[in-house]
Every structure is written in structure tokens, then in C-alpha cells.
mmCIF file of C-alpha atoms in Angstrom:
data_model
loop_
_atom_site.group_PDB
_atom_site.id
_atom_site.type_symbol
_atom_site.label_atom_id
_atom_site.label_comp_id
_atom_site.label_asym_id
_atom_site.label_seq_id
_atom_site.Cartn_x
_atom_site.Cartn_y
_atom_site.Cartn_z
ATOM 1 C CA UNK K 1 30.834 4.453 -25.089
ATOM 2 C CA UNK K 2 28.139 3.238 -27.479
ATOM 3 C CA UNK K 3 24.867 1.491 -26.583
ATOM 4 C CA UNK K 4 25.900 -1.706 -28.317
ATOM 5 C CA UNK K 5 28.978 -1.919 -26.326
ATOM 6 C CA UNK K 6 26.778 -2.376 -23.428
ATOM 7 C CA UNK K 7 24.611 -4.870 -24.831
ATOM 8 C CA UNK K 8 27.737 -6.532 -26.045
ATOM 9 C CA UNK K 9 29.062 -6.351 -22.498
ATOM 10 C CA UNK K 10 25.903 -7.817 -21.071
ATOM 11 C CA UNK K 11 25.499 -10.975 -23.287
ATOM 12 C CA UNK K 12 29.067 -11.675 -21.950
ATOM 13 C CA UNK K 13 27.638 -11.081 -18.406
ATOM 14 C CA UNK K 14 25.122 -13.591 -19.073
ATOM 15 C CA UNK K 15 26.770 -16.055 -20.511
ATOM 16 C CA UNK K 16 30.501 -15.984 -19.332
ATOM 17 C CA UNK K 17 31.663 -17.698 -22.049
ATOM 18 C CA UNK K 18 32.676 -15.478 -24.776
ATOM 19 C CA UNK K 19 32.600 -18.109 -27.640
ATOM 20 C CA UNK K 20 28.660 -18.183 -26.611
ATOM 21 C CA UNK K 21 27.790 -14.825 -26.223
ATOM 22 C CA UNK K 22 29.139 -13.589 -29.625
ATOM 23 C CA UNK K 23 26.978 -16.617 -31.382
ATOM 24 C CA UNK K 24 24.038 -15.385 -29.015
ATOM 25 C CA UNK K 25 24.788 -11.930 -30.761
ATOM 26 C CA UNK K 26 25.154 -12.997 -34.174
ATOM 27 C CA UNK K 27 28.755 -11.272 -34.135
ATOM 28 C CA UNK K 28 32.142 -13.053 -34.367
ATOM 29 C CA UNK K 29 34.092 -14.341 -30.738
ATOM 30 C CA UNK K 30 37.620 -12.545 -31.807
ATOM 31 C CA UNK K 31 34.768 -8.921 -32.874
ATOM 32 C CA UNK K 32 33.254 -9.411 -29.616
ATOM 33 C CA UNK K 33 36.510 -9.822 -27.602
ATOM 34 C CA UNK K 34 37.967 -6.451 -29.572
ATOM 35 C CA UNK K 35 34.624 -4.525 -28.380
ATOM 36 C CA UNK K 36 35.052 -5.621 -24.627
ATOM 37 C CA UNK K 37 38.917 -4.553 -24.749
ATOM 38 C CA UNK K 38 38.169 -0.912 -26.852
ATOM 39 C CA UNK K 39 34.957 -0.475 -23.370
ATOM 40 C CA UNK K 40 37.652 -1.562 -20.992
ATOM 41 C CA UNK K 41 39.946 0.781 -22.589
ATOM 42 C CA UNK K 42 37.676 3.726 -22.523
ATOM 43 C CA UNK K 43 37.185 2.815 -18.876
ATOM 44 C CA UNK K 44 40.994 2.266 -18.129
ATOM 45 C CA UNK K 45 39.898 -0.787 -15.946
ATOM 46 C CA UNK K 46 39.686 -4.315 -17.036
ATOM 47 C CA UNK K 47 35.925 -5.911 -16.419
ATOM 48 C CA UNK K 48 36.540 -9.777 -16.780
ATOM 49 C CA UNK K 49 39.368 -11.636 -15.460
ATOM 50 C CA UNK K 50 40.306 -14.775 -17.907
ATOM 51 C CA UNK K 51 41.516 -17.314 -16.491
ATOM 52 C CA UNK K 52 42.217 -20.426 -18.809
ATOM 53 C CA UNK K 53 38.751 -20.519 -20.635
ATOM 54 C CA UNK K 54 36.533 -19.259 -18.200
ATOM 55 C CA UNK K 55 36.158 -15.810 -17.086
ATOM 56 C CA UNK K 56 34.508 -13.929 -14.374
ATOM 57 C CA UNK K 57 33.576 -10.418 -13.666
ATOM 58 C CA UNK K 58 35.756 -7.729 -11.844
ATOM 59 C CA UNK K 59 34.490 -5.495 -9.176
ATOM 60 C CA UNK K 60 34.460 -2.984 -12.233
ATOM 61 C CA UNK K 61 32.564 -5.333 -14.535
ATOM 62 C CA UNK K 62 30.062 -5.804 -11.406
ATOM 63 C CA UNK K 63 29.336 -2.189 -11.123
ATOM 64 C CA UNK K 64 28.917 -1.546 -14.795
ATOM 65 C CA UNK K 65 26.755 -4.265 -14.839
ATOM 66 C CA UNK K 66 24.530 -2.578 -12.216
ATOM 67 C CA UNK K 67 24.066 0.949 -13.916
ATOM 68 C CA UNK K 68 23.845 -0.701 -17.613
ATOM 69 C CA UNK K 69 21.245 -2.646 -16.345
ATOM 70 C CA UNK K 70 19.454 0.346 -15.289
ATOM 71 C CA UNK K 71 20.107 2.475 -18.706
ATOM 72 C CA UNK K 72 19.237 -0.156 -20.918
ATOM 73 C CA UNK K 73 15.455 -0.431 -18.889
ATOM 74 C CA UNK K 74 15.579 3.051 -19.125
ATOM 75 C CA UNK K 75 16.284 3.035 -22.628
ATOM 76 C CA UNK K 76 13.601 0.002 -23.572
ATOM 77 C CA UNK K 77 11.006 3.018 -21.270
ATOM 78 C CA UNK K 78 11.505 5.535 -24.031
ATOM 79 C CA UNK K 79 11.017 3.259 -26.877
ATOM 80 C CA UNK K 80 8.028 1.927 -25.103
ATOM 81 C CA UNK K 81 6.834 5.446 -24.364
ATOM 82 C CA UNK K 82 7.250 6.891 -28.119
ATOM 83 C CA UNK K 83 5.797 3.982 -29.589
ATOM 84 C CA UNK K 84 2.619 4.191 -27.173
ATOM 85 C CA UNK K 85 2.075 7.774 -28.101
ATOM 86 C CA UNK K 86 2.066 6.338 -32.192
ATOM 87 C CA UNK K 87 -0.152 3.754 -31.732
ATOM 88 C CA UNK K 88 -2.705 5.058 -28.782
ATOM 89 C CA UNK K 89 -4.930 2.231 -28.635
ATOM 90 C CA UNK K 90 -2.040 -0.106 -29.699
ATOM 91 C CA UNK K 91 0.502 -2.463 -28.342
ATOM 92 C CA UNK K 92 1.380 -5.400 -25.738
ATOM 93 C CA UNK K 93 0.531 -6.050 -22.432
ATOM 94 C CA UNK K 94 1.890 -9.288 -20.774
ATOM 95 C CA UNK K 95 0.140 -10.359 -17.396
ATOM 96 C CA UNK K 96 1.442 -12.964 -14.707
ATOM 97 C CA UNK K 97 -1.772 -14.477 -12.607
ATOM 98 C CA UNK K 98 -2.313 -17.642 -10.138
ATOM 99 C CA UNK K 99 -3.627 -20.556 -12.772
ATOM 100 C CA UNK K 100 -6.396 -21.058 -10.601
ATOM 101 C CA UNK K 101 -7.839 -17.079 -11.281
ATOM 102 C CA UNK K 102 -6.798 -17.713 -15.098
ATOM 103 C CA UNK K 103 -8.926 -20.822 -15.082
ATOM 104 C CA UNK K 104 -12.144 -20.093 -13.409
ATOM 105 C CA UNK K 105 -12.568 -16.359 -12.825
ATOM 106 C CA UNK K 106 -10.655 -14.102 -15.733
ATOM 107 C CA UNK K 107 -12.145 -15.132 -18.643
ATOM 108 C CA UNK K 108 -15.012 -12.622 -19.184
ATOM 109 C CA UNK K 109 -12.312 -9.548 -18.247
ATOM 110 C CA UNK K 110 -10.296 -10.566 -20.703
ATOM 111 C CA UNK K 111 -13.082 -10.743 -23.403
ATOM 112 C CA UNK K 112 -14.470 -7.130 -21.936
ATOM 113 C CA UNK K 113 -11.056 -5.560 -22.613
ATOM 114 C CA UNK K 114 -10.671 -7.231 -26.134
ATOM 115 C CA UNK K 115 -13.721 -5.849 -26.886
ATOM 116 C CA UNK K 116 -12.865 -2.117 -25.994
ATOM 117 C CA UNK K 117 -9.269 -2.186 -27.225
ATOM 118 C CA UNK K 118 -9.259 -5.167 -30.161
ATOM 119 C CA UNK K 119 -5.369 -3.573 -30.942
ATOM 120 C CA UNK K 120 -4.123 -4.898 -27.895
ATOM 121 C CA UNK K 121 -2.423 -7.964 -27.753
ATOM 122 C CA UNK K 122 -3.009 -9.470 -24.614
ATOM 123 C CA UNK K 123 -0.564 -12.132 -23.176
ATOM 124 C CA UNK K 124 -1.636 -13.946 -19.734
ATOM 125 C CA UNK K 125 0.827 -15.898 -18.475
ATOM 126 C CA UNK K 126 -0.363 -18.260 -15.569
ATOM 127 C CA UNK K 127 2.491 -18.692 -12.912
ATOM 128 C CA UNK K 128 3.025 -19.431 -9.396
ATOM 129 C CA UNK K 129 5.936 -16.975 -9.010
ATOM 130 C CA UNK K 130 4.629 -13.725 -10.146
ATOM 131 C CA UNK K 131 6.661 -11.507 -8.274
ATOM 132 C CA UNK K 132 10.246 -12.909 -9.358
ATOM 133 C CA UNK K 133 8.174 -12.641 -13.354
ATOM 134 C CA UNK K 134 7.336 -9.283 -12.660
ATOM 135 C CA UNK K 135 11.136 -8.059 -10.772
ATOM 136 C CA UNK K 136 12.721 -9.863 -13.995
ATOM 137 C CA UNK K 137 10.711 -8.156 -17.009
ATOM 138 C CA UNK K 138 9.006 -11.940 -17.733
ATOM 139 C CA UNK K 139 5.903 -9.508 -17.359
ATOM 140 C CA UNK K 140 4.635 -6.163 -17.247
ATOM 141 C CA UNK K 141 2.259 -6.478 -14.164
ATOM 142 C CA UNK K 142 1.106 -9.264 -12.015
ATOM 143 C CA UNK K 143 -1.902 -10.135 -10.351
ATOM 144 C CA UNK K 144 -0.531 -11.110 -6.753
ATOM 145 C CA UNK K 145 -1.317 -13.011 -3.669
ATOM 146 C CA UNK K 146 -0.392 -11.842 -0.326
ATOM 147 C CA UNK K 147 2.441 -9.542 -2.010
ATOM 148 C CA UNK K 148 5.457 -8.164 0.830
ATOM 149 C CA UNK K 149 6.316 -4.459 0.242
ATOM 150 C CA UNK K 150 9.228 -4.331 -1.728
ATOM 151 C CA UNK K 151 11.360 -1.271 -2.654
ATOM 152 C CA UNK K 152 11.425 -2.124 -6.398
ATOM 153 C CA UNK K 153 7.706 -2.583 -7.208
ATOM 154 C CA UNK K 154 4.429 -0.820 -7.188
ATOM 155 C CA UNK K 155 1.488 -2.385 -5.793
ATOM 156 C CA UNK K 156 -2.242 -1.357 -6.073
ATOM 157 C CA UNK K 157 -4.097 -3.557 -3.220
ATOM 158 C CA UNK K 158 -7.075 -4.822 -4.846
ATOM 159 C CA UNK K 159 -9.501 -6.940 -2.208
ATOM 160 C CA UNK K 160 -8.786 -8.971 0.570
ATOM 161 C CA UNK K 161 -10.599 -12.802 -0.325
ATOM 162 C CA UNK K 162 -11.653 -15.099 2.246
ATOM 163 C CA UNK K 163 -11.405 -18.713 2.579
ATOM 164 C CA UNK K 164 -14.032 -21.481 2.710
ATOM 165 C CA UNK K 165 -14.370 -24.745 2.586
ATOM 166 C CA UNK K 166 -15.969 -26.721 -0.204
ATOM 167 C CA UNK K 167 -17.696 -29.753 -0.520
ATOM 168 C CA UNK K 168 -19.473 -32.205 -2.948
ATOM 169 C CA UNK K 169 -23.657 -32.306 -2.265
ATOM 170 C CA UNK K 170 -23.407 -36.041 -1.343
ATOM 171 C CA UNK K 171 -20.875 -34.659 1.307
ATOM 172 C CA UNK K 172 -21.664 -35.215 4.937
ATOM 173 C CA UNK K 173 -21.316 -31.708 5.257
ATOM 174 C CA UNK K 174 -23.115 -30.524 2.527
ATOM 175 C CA UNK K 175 -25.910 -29.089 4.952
ATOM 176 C CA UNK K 176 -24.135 -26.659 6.898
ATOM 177 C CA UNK K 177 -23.604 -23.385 6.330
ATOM 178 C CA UNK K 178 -20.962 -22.531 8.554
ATOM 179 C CA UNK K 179 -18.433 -24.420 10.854
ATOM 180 C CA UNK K 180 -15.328 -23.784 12.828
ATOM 181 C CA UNK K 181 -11.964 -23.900 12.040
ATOM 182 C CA UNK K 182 -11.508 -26.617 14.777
ATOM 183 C CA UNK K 183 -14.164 -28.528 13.250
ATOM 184 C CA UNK K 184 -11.403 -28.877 10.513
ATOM 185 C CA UNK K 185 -8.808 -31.176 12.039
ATOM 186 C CA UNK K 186 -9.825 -34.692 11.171
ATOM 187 C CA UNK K 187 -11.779 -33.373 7.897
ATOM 188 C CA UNK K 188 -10.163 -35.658 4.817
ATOM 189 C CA UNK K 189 -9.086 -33.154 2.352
ATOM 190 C CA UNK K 190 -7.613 -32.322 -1.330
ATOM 191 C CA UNK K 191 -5.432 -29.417 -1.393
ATOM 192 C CA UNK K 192 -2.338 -28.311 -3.463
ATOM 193 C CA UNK K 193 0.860 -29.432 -2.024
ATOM 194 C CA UNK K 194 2.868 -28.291 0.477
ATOM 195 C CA UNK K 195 4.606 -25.061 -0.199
ATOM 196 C CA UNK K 196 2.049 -23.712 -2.741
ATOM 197 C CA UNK K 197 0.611 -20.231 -1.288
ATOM 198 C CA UNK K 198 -2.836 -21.351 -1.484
ATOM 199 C CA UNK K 199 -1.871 -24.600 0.701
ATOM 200 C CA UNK K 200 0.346 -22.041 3.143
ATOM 201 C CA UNK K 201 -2.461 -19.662 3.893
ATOM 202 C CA UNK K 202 -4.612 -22.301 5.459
ATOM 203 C CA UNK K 203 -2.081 -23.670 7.067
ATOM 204 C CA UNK K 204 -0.964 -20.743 9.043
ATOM 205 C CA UNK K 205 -4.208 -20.502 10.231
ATOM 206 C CA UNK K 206 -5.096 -24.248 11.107
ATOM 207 C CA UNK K 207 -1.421 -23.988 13.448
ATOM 208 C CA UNK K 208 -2.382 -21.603 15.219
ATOM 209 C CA UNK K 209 -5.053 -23.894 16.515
ATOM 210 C CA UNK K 210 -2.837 -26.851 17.280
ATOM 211 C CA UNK K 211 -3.344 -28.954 14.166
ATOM 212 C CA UNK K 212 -2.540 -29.465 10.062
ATOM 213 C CA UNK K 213 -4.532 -30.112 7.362
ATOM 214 C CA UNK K 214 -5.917 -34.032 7.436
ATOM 215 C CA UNK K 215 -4.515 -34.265 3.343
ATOM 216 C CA UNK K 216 -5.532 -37.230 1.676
ATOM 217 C CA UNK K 217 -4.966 -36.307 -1.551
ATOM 218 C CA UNK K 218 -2.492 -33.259 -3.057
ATOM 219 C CA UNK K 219 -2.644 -32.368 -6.781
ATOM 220 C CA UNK K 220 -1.188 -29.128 -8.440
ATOM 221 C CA UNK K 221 -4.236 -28.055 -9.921
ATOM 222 C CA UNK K 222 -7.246 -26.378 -9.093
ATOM 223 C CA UNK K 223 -9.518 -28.348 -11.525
ATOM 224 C CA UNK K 224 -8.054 -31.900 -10.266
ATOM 225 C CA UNK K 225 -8.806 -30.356 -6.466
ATOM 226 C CA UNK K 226 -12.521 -29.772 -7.545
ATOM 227 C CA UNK K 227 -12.957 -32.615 -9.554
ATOM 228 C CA UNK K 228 -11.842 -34.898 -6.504
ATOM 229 C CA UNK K 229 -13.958 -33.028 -4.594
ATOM 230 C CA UNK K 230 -16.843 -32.856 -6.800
ATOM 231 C CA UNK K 231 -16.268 -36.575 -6.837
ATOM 232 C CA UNK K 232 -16.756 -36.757 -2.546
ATOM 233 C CA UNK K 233 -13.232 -37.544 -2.473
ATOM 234 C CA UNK K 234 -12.584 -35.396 0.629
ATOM 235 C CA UNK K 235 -13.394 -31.333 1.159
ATOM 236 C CA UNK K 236 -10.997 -28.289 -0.005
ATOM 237 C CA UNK K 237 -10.616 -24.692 1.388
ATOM 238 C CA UNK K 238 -10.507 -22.213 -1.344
ATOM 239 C CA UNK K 239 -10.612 -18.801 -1.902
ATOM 240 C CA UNK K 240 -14.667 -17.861 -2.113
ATOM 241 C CA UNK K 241 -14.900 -15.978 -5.379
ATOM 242 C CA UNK K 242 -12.912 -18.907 -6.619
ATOM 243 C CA UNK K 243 -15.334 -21.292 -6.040
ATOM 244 C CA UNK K 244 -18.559 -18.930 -6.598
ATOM 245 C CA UNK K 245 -17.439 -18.209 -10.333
ATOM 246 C CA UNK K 246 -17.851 -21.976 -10.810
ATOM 247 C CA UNK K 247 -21.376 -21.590 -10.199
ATOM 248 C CA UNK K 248 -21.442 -25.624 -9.685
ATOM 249 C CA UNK K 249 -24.675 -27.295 -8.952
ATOM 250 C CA UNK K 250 -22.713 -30.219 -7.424
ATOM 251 C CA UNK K 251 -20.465 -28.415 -4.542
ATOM 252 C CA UNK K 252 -21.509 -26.640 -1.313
ATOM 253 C CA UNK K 253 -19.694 -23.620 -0.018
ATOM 254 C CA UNK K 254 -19.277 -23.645 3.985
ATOM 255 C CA UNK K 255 -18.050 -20.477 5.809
ATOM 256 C CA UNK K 256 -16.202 -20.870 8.626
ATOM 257 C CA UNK K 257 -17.146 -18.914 11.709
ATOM 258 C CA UNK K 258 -13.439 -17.909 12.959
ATOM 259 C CA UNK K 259 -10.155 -16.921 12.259
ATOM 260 C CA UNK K 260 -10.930 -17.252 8.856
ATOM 261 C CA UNK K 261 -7.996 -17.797 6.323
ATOM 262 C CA UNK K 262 -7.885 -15.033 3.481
ATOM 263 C CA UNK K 263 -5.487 -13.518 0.814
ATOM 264 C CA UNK K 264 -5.292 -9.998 -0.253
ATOM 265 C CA UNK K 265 -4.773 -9.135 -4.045
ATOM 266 C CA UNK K 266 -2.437 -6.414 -5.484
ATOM 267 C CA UNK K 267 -1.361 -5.548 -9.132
ATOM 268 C CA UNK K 268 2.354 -5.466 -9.513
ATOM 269 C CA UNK K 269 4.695 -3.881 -11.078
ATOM 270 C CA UNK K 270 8.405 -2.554 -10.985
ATOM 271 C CA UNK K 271 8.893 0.836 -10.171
ATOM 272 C CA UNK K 272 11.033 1.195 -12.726
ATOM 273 C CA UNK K 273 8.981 0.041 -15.822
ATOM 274 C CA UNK K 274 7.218 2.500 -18.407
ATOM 275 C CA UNK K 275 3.429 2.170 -17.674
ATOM 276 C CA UNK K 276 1.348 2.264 -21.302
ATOM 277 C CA UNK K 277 -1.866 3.513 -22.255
ATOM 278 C CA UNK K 278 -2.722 0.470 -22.318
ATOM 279 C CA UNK K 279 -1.338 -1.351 -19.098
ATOM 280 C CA UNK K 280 -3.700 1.863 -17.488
ATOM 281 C CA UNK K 281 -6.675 0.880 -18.872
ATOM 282 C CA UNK K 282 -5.882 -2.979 -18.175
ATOM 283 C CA UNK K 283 -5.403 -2.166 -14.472
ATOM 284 C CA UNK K 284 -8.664 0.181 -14.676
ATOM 285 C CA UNK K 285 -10.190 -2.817 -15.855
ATOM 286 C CA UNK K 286 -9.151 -5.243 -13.483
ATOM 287 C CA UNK K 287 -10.200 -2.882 -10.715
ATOM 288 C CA UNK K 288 -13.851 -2.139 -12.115
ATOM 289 C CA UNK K 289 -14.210 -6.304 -12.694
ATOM 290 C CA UNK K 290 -12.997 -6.884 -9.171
ATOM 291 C CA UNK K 291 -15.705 -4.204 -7.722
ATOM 292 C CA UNK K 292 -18.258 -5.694 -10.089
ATOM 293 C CA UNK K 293 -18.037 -9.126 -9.052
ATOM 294 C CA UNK K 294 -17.697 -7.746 -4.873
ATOM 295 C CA UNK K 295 -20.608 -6.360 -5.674
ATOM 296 C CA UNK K 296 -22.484 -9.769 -7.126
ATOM 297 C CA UNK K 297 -21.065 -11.433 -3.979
ATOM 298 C CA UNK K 298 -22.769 -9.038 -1.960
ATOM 299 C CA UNK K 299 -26.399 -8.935 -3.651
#
């Protein structure tokens, strides 16, 4: 058995067509349909059933799939791992992160690690599903919210991030400094839809009291939400270092007194995936960044 029969056997995987997996490989269809027949031969089982012009895997096919999968990643780990001890300070790092962290509060840790590895390409990728990026190879870490244990990833909790509510200065509320979360019920708000985890985390909390979110106005991102509010179009609850990193003369931050909503944050990865020189030092970075800015918070 040869590597490329495996890759040959997983573009057929993929695509189930074998007319569109050979093009996908650059090889010819009747090539490609030889190769499959010389691995199922080897293997003295067949691993696609044809029937007509479709096809579909066998149990067999299934199972190879499964540990090719898993020598191929292991396979991509060495090449990563050779070619990270040739170029050191080299190399890619691709990094899945909320939008609303890669538009407000990322920036300067980004230009701090450019500065102290300029060979690095750096890749962030702003998404609201990092853990199914991360789990499929889309990235090599992930900055996540709230993240479940899961037997296939790694995860390094960073902070846990409370929740406040935000206002415009001309707000009725731009006075206070704190309020409760029942105060909250009949407060006009602009949040992200329904579904998105920064919309579900408040939620939770506001059921438990008996009550959801008074929503006037739902938009998908964070710098619509502030601009509506900025505009005294209704209030928001957002993360706090989210909204301090704006450093915006024109909004109030309000704490609330109880049960406050927060998030935790945790770098991802799978379990599985070669970890660079340079992924270190990127997670190093994001921890000493996250500490720094705690720290600010705190002064």
C-alpha cells in the first residue's frame, strides 16, 4: 500500500463520484478506478459498492477511511515538524476568533507578535464556529467562548469575562454605575440574534429570572450593535473588555449587581495536531496580552 493510494482513496471518499475525484486529482477516471481496484486487491475486500453511477462506501471502505484519516494527519505532523526545525522562526499559523475580539481588542497582539517573529505568516480567520474550524483542520488553534470538554481537543482556559451593559451618554441610564439584572426586563435593546453565543449567554441568565431580552433591534455585528447604541437606539450587554478596548467617549459601561452573565476563554486545539515553534509562542503571547490587559482592567 502506497501513500497515494490513500489519498487517491480519500478524494473518492469525498466526492463519491469517481469521474470528479480523478479531475480533483489531476489523474485520469479509468487510472483512478485501476488504483482503487489494485488497494482493494491488496486488501482482498471491496471498499465501494457501484451501483449504476453512484457509489457508496462498504463497511471496509468506512474503516479505512477512519485509520487513513488518522495516518495522513499524522503524516502532514512530521512534515510540519521537520520543516519547523528548518525554519525556527519560520512558518504559518492560522487562528479562528469571535469577529467581535478580531475587531476591537486583537489588533495590537497581532502587531506585538509581527514584530518579534516578522517570518511568521499570520492568518486570523474571524468565525462564529471555531470549534467545528479547529476539529476540521480549517485552523490550527482557536480562540473560544464557553468551550465543552471534548475528547479530541486541547484547551488552555484563558479568563473568565463578565457581562455589562452599555449605553450611549444621552442614555437615561447613563448615570448609574450599577443595576440589577431585573432592572433589565423592559430595557429596549440591540443585541445579535437569536442563537449567536453572545445573545445565548445573556439569555440564560435573564430566564432564570422570569423574563427575555426586550430586543428592538438584532444585527450580526458588533460595530452595527454599538453604533445603534452609540446612536441611543436602545442599550446592549457585552462582554466588558469588549467594550473597554473601545475606549469610547460616547458610551457608559453599567455593571450589574447579580447573577452576572460571563464567558470563559480557552485556546483550542486538536489533540492530534503538531504544535510549532511558532503556534507556542503565539499562545505565549495570547496569554501574556490577556494578563496584560486583566491587569489594565484592574489599575
Amino acid at each position: 500500500m502506497e501513500i497515494r493510494h490513500l489519498h487517491y482513496f480519500m478524494a473518492v471518499c469525498e466526492e463519491l463520484h469517481f469521474t470528479k475525484a480523478a479531475e480533483k486529482l489531476g489523474i485520469s477516471q479509468p487510472t483512478l478506478s485501476q488504483q482503487i481496484r489494485v488497494l482493494e486487491d491488496e486488501l482482498g475486500m471491496p471498499l465501494f459498492d457501484r451501483i449504476g453511477k453512484k457509489i457508496v462506501v462498504t463497511e471496509a471502505g468506512a474503516l479505512l477511511f477512519t485509520y487513513a484519516t488518522a495516518m495522513l494527519n499524522t503524516l502532514q505532523n512530521v512534515k510540519n515538524a521537520i520543516k519547523d526545525l528548518q525554519e525556527v522562526q519560520g512558518g504559518q499559523i492560522s487562528v479562528g476568533i469571535m469577529p467581535s475580539d478580531l475587531d476591537y481588542r486583537i489588533t495590537q497582539l497581532v502587531i506585538d507578535f509581527h514584530q518579534k517573529f516578522p517570518k511568521v505568516k499570520l492568518t486570523i480567520l474571524a468565525s462564529i464556529d471555531i470549534m467545528r474550524q479547529v476539529l476540521e483542520n480549517e485552523v490550527d488553534i482557536g480562540i473560544g467562548t464557553n468551550v465543552e470538554p471534548h475528547d479530541r481537543l486541547v484547551i488552555i482556559p484563558l479568563r473568565k469575562e463578565e457581562y455589562v451593559v452599555t449605553v450611549s451618554k444621552e442614555h437615561p441610564w447613563a448615570h448609574r454605575e450599577g443595576v440589577t439584572i431585573a432592572e433589565l426586563k423592559d430595557l429596549p435593546m440591540v443585541m445579535y440574534p437569536e442563537g449567536f453565543l453572545g445573545r445565548e449567554i445573556v439569555e440564560e441568565t435573564v430566564k432564570k429570572h422570569g423574563f427575555q431580552l426586550h430586543t428592538i433591534l438584532e444585527t450580526s455585528s458588533v460595530t452595527s450593535i454599538i453604533n445603534l447604541v452609540r446612536a441611543n437606539i436602545g442599550a446592549t450587554v457585552q462582554p466588558y473588555p469588549l467594550v473597554q478596548q473601545m475606549n469610547d467617549s460616547d458610551l457608559r459601561i453599567i455593571r450589574i449587581s447579580d447573577d452576572i452573565p460571563s464567558r470563559s476563554l480557552s485556546i483550542i486545539y486538536r489533540v492530534d495536531r503538531y504544535v510549532s515553534h511558532a503556534t507556542t509562542a503565539f499562545i505565549e503571547q495570547i496569554k501574556a496580552y490577556l494578563k496584560e490587559e486583566e491587569f489594565l482592567k484592574n489599575l
